[in-house]
Amino acid sequence: RALRARGSPADLDMADVLDLKFYIIRSRIPDAIAHGQRAIERNPDLAYAYYAISMGADHEQGLRAVKKGLKCKNITPFVRHYLLWRAVEHAGDLGVSTLQEARGEGADHAEGIAFLMSAWEDAKTFTAEAPPDNRHMQTILNWYIILTIAIKGPELSEDLKELAVRPAVLFGRFDQS
């Protein structure tokens, strides 16, 4: 209330983030989504609001929100990593469900592949940018491996050496001295 009373745009953003975090911690996701939508009406560059909207079970709404959130100018690494995590989850789930319902090689099949490709690209970005101890790293690495096999399939070598590169990239960031 104190932040809202001061009324500057930065204070209103901070108040919205606090309210959104409260709803998320209390597992009041519908309230977080509704508040997030109101927050982006006031400030469409508030990345945390897009993250809150992405917490819902609606994969299409969540994916749209994270893609918009990732375009925000003022985004912290923490929020960026959370948005990437949600992007992989939403696009991956949409891709799998769309392909399960697709009949043949039609538009649904192409849409499912597009979702999987989006998830794969976001998983690559997440593993390249997020610290190795990020709480979602294991989940994203699992998605990355499964998506790589699904997308690259026959192109992969028998020993899957293409997948061995990712841990080297992750752990090669630290100075060995």
mmCIF file of N, CA, C and O in Angstrom, residues 94-167:
data_model
loop_
_atom_site.group_PDB
_atom_site.id
_atom_site.type_symbol
_atom_site.label_atom_id
_atom_site.label_comp_id
_atom_site.label_asym_id
_atom_site.label_seq_id
_atom_site.Cartn_x
_atom_site.Cartn_y
_atom_site.Cartn_z
ATOM 1 N N LEU A 94 2.787 -28.246 -25.452
ATOM 2 C CA LEU A 94 1.933 -27.985 -26.610
ATOM 3 C C LEU A 94 2.357 -28.827 -27.813
ATOM 4 O O LEU A 94 1.512 -29.356 -28.538
ATOM 5 N N GLY A 95 3.669 -28.944 -28.023
ATOM 6 C CA GLY A 95 4.170 -29.744 -29.143
ATOM 7 C C GLY A 95 3.785 -31.202 -29.030
ATOM 8 O O GLY A 95 3.287 -31.809 -29.984
ATOM 9 N N VAL A 96 3.976 -31.768 -27.850
ATOM 10 C CA VAL A 96 3.652 -33.181 -27.641
ATOM 11 C C VAL A 96 2.158 -33.419 -27.806
ATOM 12 O O VAL A 96 1.732 -34.338 -28.515
ATOM 13 N N SER A 97 1.322 -32.579 -27.177
ATOM 14 C CA SER A 97 -0.129 -32.795 -27.265
ATOM 15 C C SER A 97 -0.646 -32.562 -28.685
ATOM 16 O O SER A 97 -1.529 -33.291 -29.148
ATOM 17 N N THR A 98 -0.087 -31.590 -29.375
ATOM 18 C CA THR A 98 -0.514 -31.325 -30.755
ATOM 19 C C THR A 98 -0.142 -32.489 -31.658
ATOM 20 O O THR A 98 -0.945 -32.912 -32.504
ATOM 21 N N LEU A 99 1.058 -33.025 -31.487
ATOM 22 C CA LEU A 99 1.473 -34.165 -32.315
ATOM 23 C C LEU A 99 0.666 -35.423 -32.004
ATOM 24 O O LEU A 99 0.394 -36.222 -32.893
ATOM 25 N N GLN A 100 0.277 -35.607 -30.755
ATOM 26 C CA GLN A 100 -0.530 -36.767 -30.395
ATOM 27 C C GLN A 100 -1.898 -36.725 -31.072
ATOM 28 O O GLN A 100 -2.463 -37.767 -31.392
ATOM 29 N N GLU A 101 -2.427 -35.533 -31.282
ATOM 30 C CA GLU A 101 -3.741 -35.390 -31.891
ATOM 31 C C GLU A 101 -3.689 -35.213 -33.403
ATOM 32 O O GLU A 101 -4.733 -35.249 -34.065
ATOM 33 N N ALA A 102 -2.497 -35.009 -33.954
ATOM 34 C CA ALA A 102 -2.360 -34.753 -35.397
ATOM 35 C C ALA A 102 -2.703 -35.998 -36.205
ATOM 36 O O ALA A 102 -2.411 -37.121 -35.802
ATOM 37 N N ARG A 103 -3.306 -35.750 -37.338
ATOM 38 C CA ARG A 103 -3.652 -36.824 -38.271
ATOM 39 C C ARG A 103 -2.758 -36.662 -39.500
ATOM 40 O O ARG A 103 -2.952 -35.747 -40.305
ATOM 41 N N GLY A 104 -1.762 -37.501 -39.609
ATOM 42 C CA GLY A 104 -0.876 -37.447 -40.770
ATOM 43 C C GLY A 104 0.100 -36.293 -40.701
ATOM 44 O O GLY A 104 0.471 -35.820 -39.642
ATOM 45 N N GLU A 105 0.493 -35.819 -41.873
ATOM 46 C CA GLU A 105 1.516 -34.779 -41.987
ATOM 47 C C GLU A 105 0.907 -33.414 -42.271
ATOM 48 O O GLU A 105 1.524 -32.576 -42.904
ATOM 49 N N GLY A 106 -0.282 -33.135 -41.814
ATOM 50 C CA GLY A 106 -0.981 -31.884 -42.114
ATOM 51 C C GLY A 106 -0.521 -30.714 -41.273
ATOM 52 O O GLY A 106 0.579 -30.697 -40.706
ATOM 53 N N ALA A 107 -1.400 -29.721 -41.179
ATOM 54 C CA ALA A 107 -1.095 -28.472 -40.470
ATOM 55 C C ALA A 107 -0.852 -28.710 -38.981
ATOM 56 O O ALA A 107 0.024 -28.066 -38.390
ATOM 57 N N ASP A 108 -1.623 -29.632 -38.382
ATOM 58 C CA ASP A 108 -1.418 -29.926 -36.958
ATOM 59 C C ASP A 108 -0.035 -30.494 -36.710
ATOM 60 O O ASP A 108 0.618 -30.153 -35.718
ATOM 61 N N HIS A 109 0.423 -31.358 -37.601
ATOM 62 C CA HIS A 109 1.763 -31.949 -37.472
ATOM 63 C C HIS A 109 2.823 -30.852 -37.552
ATOM 64 O O HIS A 109 3.754 -30.808 -36.732
ATOM 65 N N ALA A 110 2.699 -29.956 -38.511
ATOM 66 C CA ALA A 110 3.660 -28.864 -38.670
ATOM 67 C C ALA A 110 3.651 -27.933 -37.448
ATOM 68 O O ALA A 110 4.708 -27.477 -36.992
ATOM 69 N N GLU A 111 2.461 -27.685 -36.912
ATOM 70 C CA GLU A 111 2.353 -26.838 -35.726
ATOM 71 C C GLU A 111 3.029 -27.507 -34.530
ATOM 72 O O GLU A 111 3.744 -26.860 -33.760
ATOM 73 N N GLY A 112 2.823 -28.806 -34.365
ATOM 74 C CA GLY A 112 3.459 -29.541 -33.275
ATOM 75 C C GLY A 112 4.973 -29.494 -33.376
ATOM 76 O O GLY A 112 5.669 -29.283 -32.372
ATOM 77 N N ILE A 113 5.494 -29.669 -34.581
ATOM 78 C CA ILE A 113 6.940 -29.599 -34.791
ATOM 79 C C ILE A 113 7.451 -28.194 -34.468
ATOM 80 O O ILE A 113 8.511 -28.033 -33.853
ATOM 81 N N ALA A 114 6.702 -27.177 -34.863
ATOM 82 C CA ALA A 114 7.101 -25.797 -34.582
ATOM 83 C C ALA A 114 7.180 -25.545 -33.074
ATOM 84 O O ALA A 114 8.119 -24.891 -32.591
ATOM 85 N N PHE A 115 6.223 -26.069 -32.321
ATOM 86 C CA PHE A 115 6.271 -25.929 -30.863
ATOM 87 C C PHE A 115 7.506 -26.622 -30.296
ATOM 88 O O PHE A 115 8.191 -26.079 -29.426
ATOM 89 N N LEU A 116 7.792 -27.832 -30.777
ATOM 90 C CA LEU A 116 8.969 -28.556 -30.284
ATOM 91 C C LEU A 116 10.260 -27.823 -30.633
ATOM 92 O O LEU A 116 11.192 -27.767 -29.817
ATOM 93 N N MET A 117 10.330 -27.245 -31.826
ATOM 94 C CA MET A 117 11.515 -26.483 -32.214
ATOM 95 C C MET A 117 11.682 -25.249 -31.317
ATOM 96 O O MET A 117 12.805 -24.924 -30.906
ATOM 97 N N SER A 118 10.583 -24.594 -31.006
ATOM 98 C CA SER A 118 10.629 -23.437 -30.112
ATOM 99 C C SER A 118 11.137 -23.853 -28.725
ATOM 100 O O SER A 118 11.999 -23.180 -28.139
ATOM 101 N N ALA A 119 10.618 -24.954 -28.213
ATOM 102 C CA ALA A 119 11.055 -25.460 -26.908
ATOM 103 C C ALA A 119 12.533 -25.810 -26.936
ATOM 104 O O ALA A 119 13.275 -25.520 -25.986
ATOM 105 N N TRP A 120 12.986 -26.427 -28.015
ATOM 106 C CA TRP A 120 14.387 -26.834 -28.151
ATOM 107 C C TRP A 120 15.303 -25.607 -28.158
ATOM 108 O O TRP A 120 16.335 -25.584 -27.479
ATOM 109 N N GLU A 121 14.921 -24.573 -28.914
ATOM 110 C CA GLU A 121 15.731 -23.343 -28.972
ATOM 111 C C GLU A 121 15.788 -22.674 -27.595
ATOM 112 O O GLU A 121 16.849 -22.226 -27.163
ATOM 113 N N ASP A 122 14.656 -22.613 -26.912
ATOM 114 C CA ASP A 122 14.638 -22.004 -25.582
ATOM 115 C C ASP A 122 15.425 -22.847 -24.575
ATOM 116 O O ASP A 122 16.069 -22.292 -23.676
ATOM 117 N N ALA A 123 15.398 -24.162 -24.714
ATOM 118 C CA ALA A 123 16.190 -25.024 -23.828
ATOM 119 C C ALA A 123 17.683 -24.786 -24.058
ATOM 120 O O ALA A 123 18.467 -24.744 -23.094
ATOM 121 N N LYS A 124 18.084 -24.637 -25.309
ATOM 122 C CA LYS A 124 19.492 -24.338 -25.604
ATOM 123 C C LYS A 124 19.889 -23.001 -24.979
ATOM 124 O O LYS A 124 20.963 -22.894 -24.372
ATOM 125 N N THR A 125 19.037 -22.014 -25.116
ATOM 126 C CA THR A 125 19.329 -20.694 -24.552
ATOM 127 C C THR A 125 19.425 -20.770 -23.035
ATOM 128 O O THR A 125 20.346 -20.219 -22.429
ATOM 129 N N PHE A 126 18.487 -21.483 -22.413
ATOM 130 C CA PHE A 126 18.492 -21.622 -20.958
ATOM 131 C C PHE A 126 19.792 -22.263 -20.482
ATOM 132 O O PHE A 126 20.433 -21.761 -19.562
ATOM 133 N N THR A 127 20.193 -23.369 -21.110
ATOM 134 C CA THR A 127 21.404 -24.072 -20.655
ATOM 135 C C THR A 127 22.656 -23.235 -20.890
ATOM 136 O O THR A 127 23.625 -23.369 -20.148
ATOM 137 N N ALA A 128 22.634 -22.378 -21.881
ATOM 138 C CA ALA A 128 23.793 -21.527 -22.150
ATOM 139 C C ALA A 128 23.871 -20.344 -21.185
ATOM 140 O O ALA A 128 24.966 -19.882 -20.863
ATOM 141 N N GLU A 129 22.723 -19.856 -20.713
ATOM 142 C CA GLU A 129 22.700 -18.632 -19.912
ATOM 143 C C GLU A 129 22.537 -18.855 -18.415
ATOM 144 O O GLU A 129 23.078 -18.092 -17.617
ATOM 145 N N ALA A 130 21.770 -19.839 -18.026
ATOM 146 C CA ALA A 130 21.451 -20.021 -16.603
ATOM 147 C C ALA A 130 22.640 -20.641 -15.870
ATOM 148 O O ALA A 130 23.397 -21.421 -16.445
ATOM 149 N N PRO A 131 22.798 -20.304 -14.595
ATOM 150 C CA PRO A 131 23.869 -20.942 -13.826
ATOM 151 C C PRO A 131 23.587 -22.433 -13.656
ATOM 152 O O PRO A 131 22.422 -22.850 -13.635
ATOM 153 N N PRO A 132 24.630 -23.243 -13.544
ATOM 154 C CA PRO A 132 24.430 -24.690 -13.462
ATOM 155 C C PRO A 132 23.614 -25.140 -12.253
ATOM 156 O O PRO A 132 23.011 -26.204 -12.283
ATOM 157 N N ASP A 133 23.562 -24.337 -11.199
ATOM 158 C CA ASP A 133 22.799 -24.736 -10.016
ATOM 159 C C ASP A 133 21.369 -24.186 -10.027
ATOM 160 O O ASP A 133 20.663 -24.275 -9.026
ATOM 161 N N ASN A 134 20.930 -23.651 -11.158
ATOM 162 C CA ASN A 134 19.552 -23.182 -11.259
ATOM 163 C C ASN A 134 18.616 -24.346 -10.944
ATOM 164 O O ASN A 134 18.825 -25.462 -11.395
ATOM 165 N N ARG A 135 17.579 -24.082 -10.189
ATOM 166 C CA ARG A 135 16.686 -25.152 -9.729
ATOM 167 C C ARG A 135 15.965 -25.875 -10.859
ATOM 168 O O ARG A 135 15.472 -26.976 -10.670
ATOM 169 N N HIS A 136 15.905 -25.270 -12.049
ATOM 170 C CA HIS A 136 15.218 -25.895 -13.174
ATOM 171 C C HIS A 136 16.179 -26.496 -14.205
ATOM 172 O O HIS A 136 15.727 -26.990 -15.239
ATOM 173 N N MET A 137 17.477 -26.458 -13.901
ATOM 174 C CA MET A 137 18.459 -26.939 -14.874
ATOM 175 C C MET A 137 18.238 -28.407 -15.229
ATOM 176 O O MET A 137 18.279 -28.779 -16.402
ATOM 177 N N GLN A 138 18.000 -29.265 -14.253
ATOM 178 C CA GLN A 138 17.806 -30.685 -14.538
ATOM 179 C C GLN A 138 16.589 -30.903 -15.443
ATOM 180 O O GLN A 138 16.656 -31.666 -16.405
ATOM 181 N N THR A 139 15.507 -30.224 -15.156
ATOM 182 C CA THR A 139 14.302 -30.351 -15.977
ATOM 183 C C THR A 139 14.569 -29.894 -17.400
ATOM 184 O O THR A 139 14.187 -30.567 -18.366
ATOM 185 N N ILE A 140 15.247 -28.761 -17.550
ATOM 186 C CA ILE A 140 15.532 -28.235 -18.881
ATOM 187 C C ILE A 140 16.510 -29.137 -19.621
ATOM 188 O O ILE A 140 16.364 -29.369 -20.832
ATOM 189 N N LEU A 141 17.497 -29.685 -18.930
ATOM 190 C CA LEU A 141 18.414 -30.621 -19.585
ATOM 191 C C LEU A 141 17.678 -31.878 -20.047
ATOM 192 O O LEU A 141 17.950 -32.396 -21.143
ATOM 193 N N ASN A 142 16.727 -32.344 -19.246
ATOM 194 C CA ASN A 142 15.916 -33.492 -19.675
ATOM 195 C C ASN A 142 15.133 -33.146 -20.942
ATOM 196 O O ASN A 142 15.095 -33.923 -21.900
ATOM 197 N N TRP A 143 14.488 -31.973 -20.939
ATOM 198 C CA TRP A 143 13.773 -31.531 -22.132
ATOM 199 C C TRP A 143 14.726 -31.422 -23.323
ATOM 200 O O TRP A 143 14.402 -31.843 -24.428
ATOM 201 N N TYR A 144 15.901 -30.832 -23.086
ATOM 202 C CA TYR A 144 16.865 -30.636 -24.174
ATOM 203 C C TYR A 144 17.263 -31.976 -24.805
ATOM 204 O O TYR A 144 17.302 -32.108 -26.033
ATOM 205 N N ILE A 145 17.553 -32.954 -23.977
ATOM 206 C CA ILE A 145 17.961 -34.270 -24.488
ATOM 207 C C ILE A 145 16.822 -34.910 -25.279
ATOM 208 O O ILE A 145 17.012 -35.388 -26.406
ATOM 209 N N ILE A 146 15.634 -34.925 -24.712
ATOM 210 C CA ILE A 146 14.484 -35.541 -25.388
ATOM 211 C C ILE A 146 14.165 -34.808 -26.687
ATOM 212 O O ILE A 146 13.919 -35.433 -27.724
ATOM 213 N N LEU A 147 14.176 -33.481 -26.643
ATOM 214 C CA LEU A 147 13.879 -32.705 -27.843
ATOM 215 C C LEU A 147 14.949 -32.879 -28.922
ATOM 216 O O LEU A 147 14.634 -32.949 -30.112
ATOM 217 N N THR A 148 16.207 -32.966 -28.507
ATOM 218 C CA THR A 148 17.281 -33.190 -29.479
ATOM 219 C C THR A 148 17.095 -34.525 -30.178
ATOM 220 O O THR A 148 17.212 -34.619 -31.403
ATOM 221 N N ILE A 149 16.773 -35.547 -29.422
ATOM 222 C CA ILE A 149 16.543 -36.867 -30.020
ATOM 223 C C ILE A 149 15.320 -36.828 -30.932
ATOM 224 O O ILE A 149 15.341 -37.363 -32.042
ATOM 225 N N ALA A 150 14.259 -36.165 -30.493
ATOM 226 C CA ALA A 150 13.039 -36.092 -31.308
ATOM 227 C C ALA A 150 13.252 -35.294 -32.592
ATOM 228 O O ALA A 150 12.750 -35.671 -33.650
ATOM 229 N N ILE A 151 14.010 -34.220 -32.511
ATOM 230 C CA ILE A 151 14.184 -33.334 -33.665
ATOM 231 C C ILE A 151 15.300 -33.816 -34.590
ATOM 232 O O ILE A 151 15.134 -33.862 -35.808
ATOM 233 N N LYS A 152 16.422 -34.182 -34.007
ATOM 234 C CA LYS A 152 17.582 -34.564 -34.824
ATOM 235 C C LYS A 152 17.579 -36.050 -35.187
ATOM 236 O O LYS A 152 18.130 -36.426 -36.215
ATOM 237 N N GLY A 153 16.978 -36.859 -34.316
ATOM 238 C CA GLY A 153 16.816 -38.300 -34.544
ATOM 239 C C GLY A 153 17.935 -38.976 -35.304
ATOM 240 O O GLY A 153 19.034 -39.156 -34.779
ATOM 241 N N PRO A 154 17.667 -39.361 -36.559
ATOM 242 C CA PRO A 154 18.645 -40.124 -37.338
ATOM 243 C C PRO A 154 19.960 -39.387 -37.606
ATOM 244 O O PRO A 154 20.957 -40.009 -37.921
ATOM 245 N N GLU A 155 19.966 -38.079 -37.470
ATOM 246 C CA GLU A 155 21.188 -37.313 -37.692
ATOM 247 C C GLU A 155 22.204 -37.497 -36.566
ATOM 248 O O GLU A 155 23.381 -37.203 -36.745
ATOM 249 N N LEU A 156 21.752 -37.953 -35.398
ATOM 250 C CA LEU A 156 22.640 -38.098 -34.246
ATOM 251 C C LEU A 156 23.551 -39.304 -34.416
ATOM 252 O O LEU A 156 23.165 -40.322 -34.994
ATOM 253 N N SER A 157 24.761 -39.190 -33.871
ATOM 254 C CA SER A 157 25.684 -40.318 -33.908
ATOM 255 C C SER A 157 25.224 -41.377 -32.908
ATOM 256 O O SER A 157 24.450 -41.097 -31.992
ATOM 257 N N GLU A 158 25.722 -42.588 -33.065
ATOM 258 C CA GLU A 158 25.302 -43.679 -32.177
ATOM 259 C C GLU A 158 25.708 -43.447 -30.732
ATOM 260 O O GLU A 158 25.025 -43.896 -29.819
ATOM 261 N N ASP A 159 26.813 -42.763 -30.520
ATOM 262 C CA ASP A 159 27.256 -42.524 -29.147
ATOM 263 C C ASP A 159 26.675 -41.227 -28.562
ATOM 264 O O ASP A 159 26.984 -40.848 -27.433
ATOM 265 N N LEU A 160 25.820 -40.557 -29.322
ATOM 266 C CA LEU A 160 25.137 -39.322 -28.899
ATOM 267 C C LEU A 160 26.121 -38.243 -28.421
ATOM 268 O O LEU A 160 25.841 -37.486 -27.497
ATOM 269 N N LYS A 161 27.268 -38.181 -29.069
ATOM 270 C CA LYS A 161 28.286 -37.205 -28.654
ATOM 271 C C LYS A 161 27.782 -35.770 -28.772
ATOM 272 O O LYS A 161 28.277 -34.887 -28.085
ATOM 273 N N GLU A 162 26.774 -35.527 -29.598
ATOM 274 C CA GLU A 162 26.210 -34.184 -29.729
ATOM 275 C C GLU A 162 25.607 -33.696 -28.407
ATOM 276 O O GLU A 162 25.606 -32.513 -28.124
ATOM 277 N N LEU A 163 25.140 -34.625 -27.615
ATOM 278 C CA LEU A 163 24.548 -34.261 -26.327
ATOM 279 C C LEU A 163 25.604 -34.052 -25.250
ATOM 280 O O LEU A 163 25.356 -33.355 -24.269
ATOM 281 N N ALA A 164 26.765 -34.615 -25.405
ATOM 282 C CA ALA A 164 27.829 -34.504 -24.407
ATOM 283 C C ALA A 164 28.400 -33.092 -24.345
ATOM 284 O O ALA A 164 29.035 -32.723 -23.377
ATOM 285 N N VAL A 165 28.149 -32.294 -25.346
ATOM 286 C CA VAL A 165 28.682 -30.938 -25.383
ATOM 287 C C VAL A 165 28.043 -30.070 -24.314
ATOM 288 O O VAL A 165 28.689 -29.239 -23.718
ATOM 289 N N ARG A 166 26.779 -30.242 -24.033
ATOM 290 C CA ARG A 166 26.068 -29.356 -23.114
ATOM 291 C C ARG A 166 26.683 -29.326 -21.715
ATOM 292 O O ARG A 166 26.942 -28.257 -21.204
ATOM 293 N N PRO A 167 26.953 -30.461 -21.063
ATOM 294 C CA PRO A 167 27.563 -30.364 -19.726
ATOM 295 C C PRO A 167 28.934 -29.692 -19.767
ATOM 296 O O PRO A 167 29.289 -28.954 -18.860
#
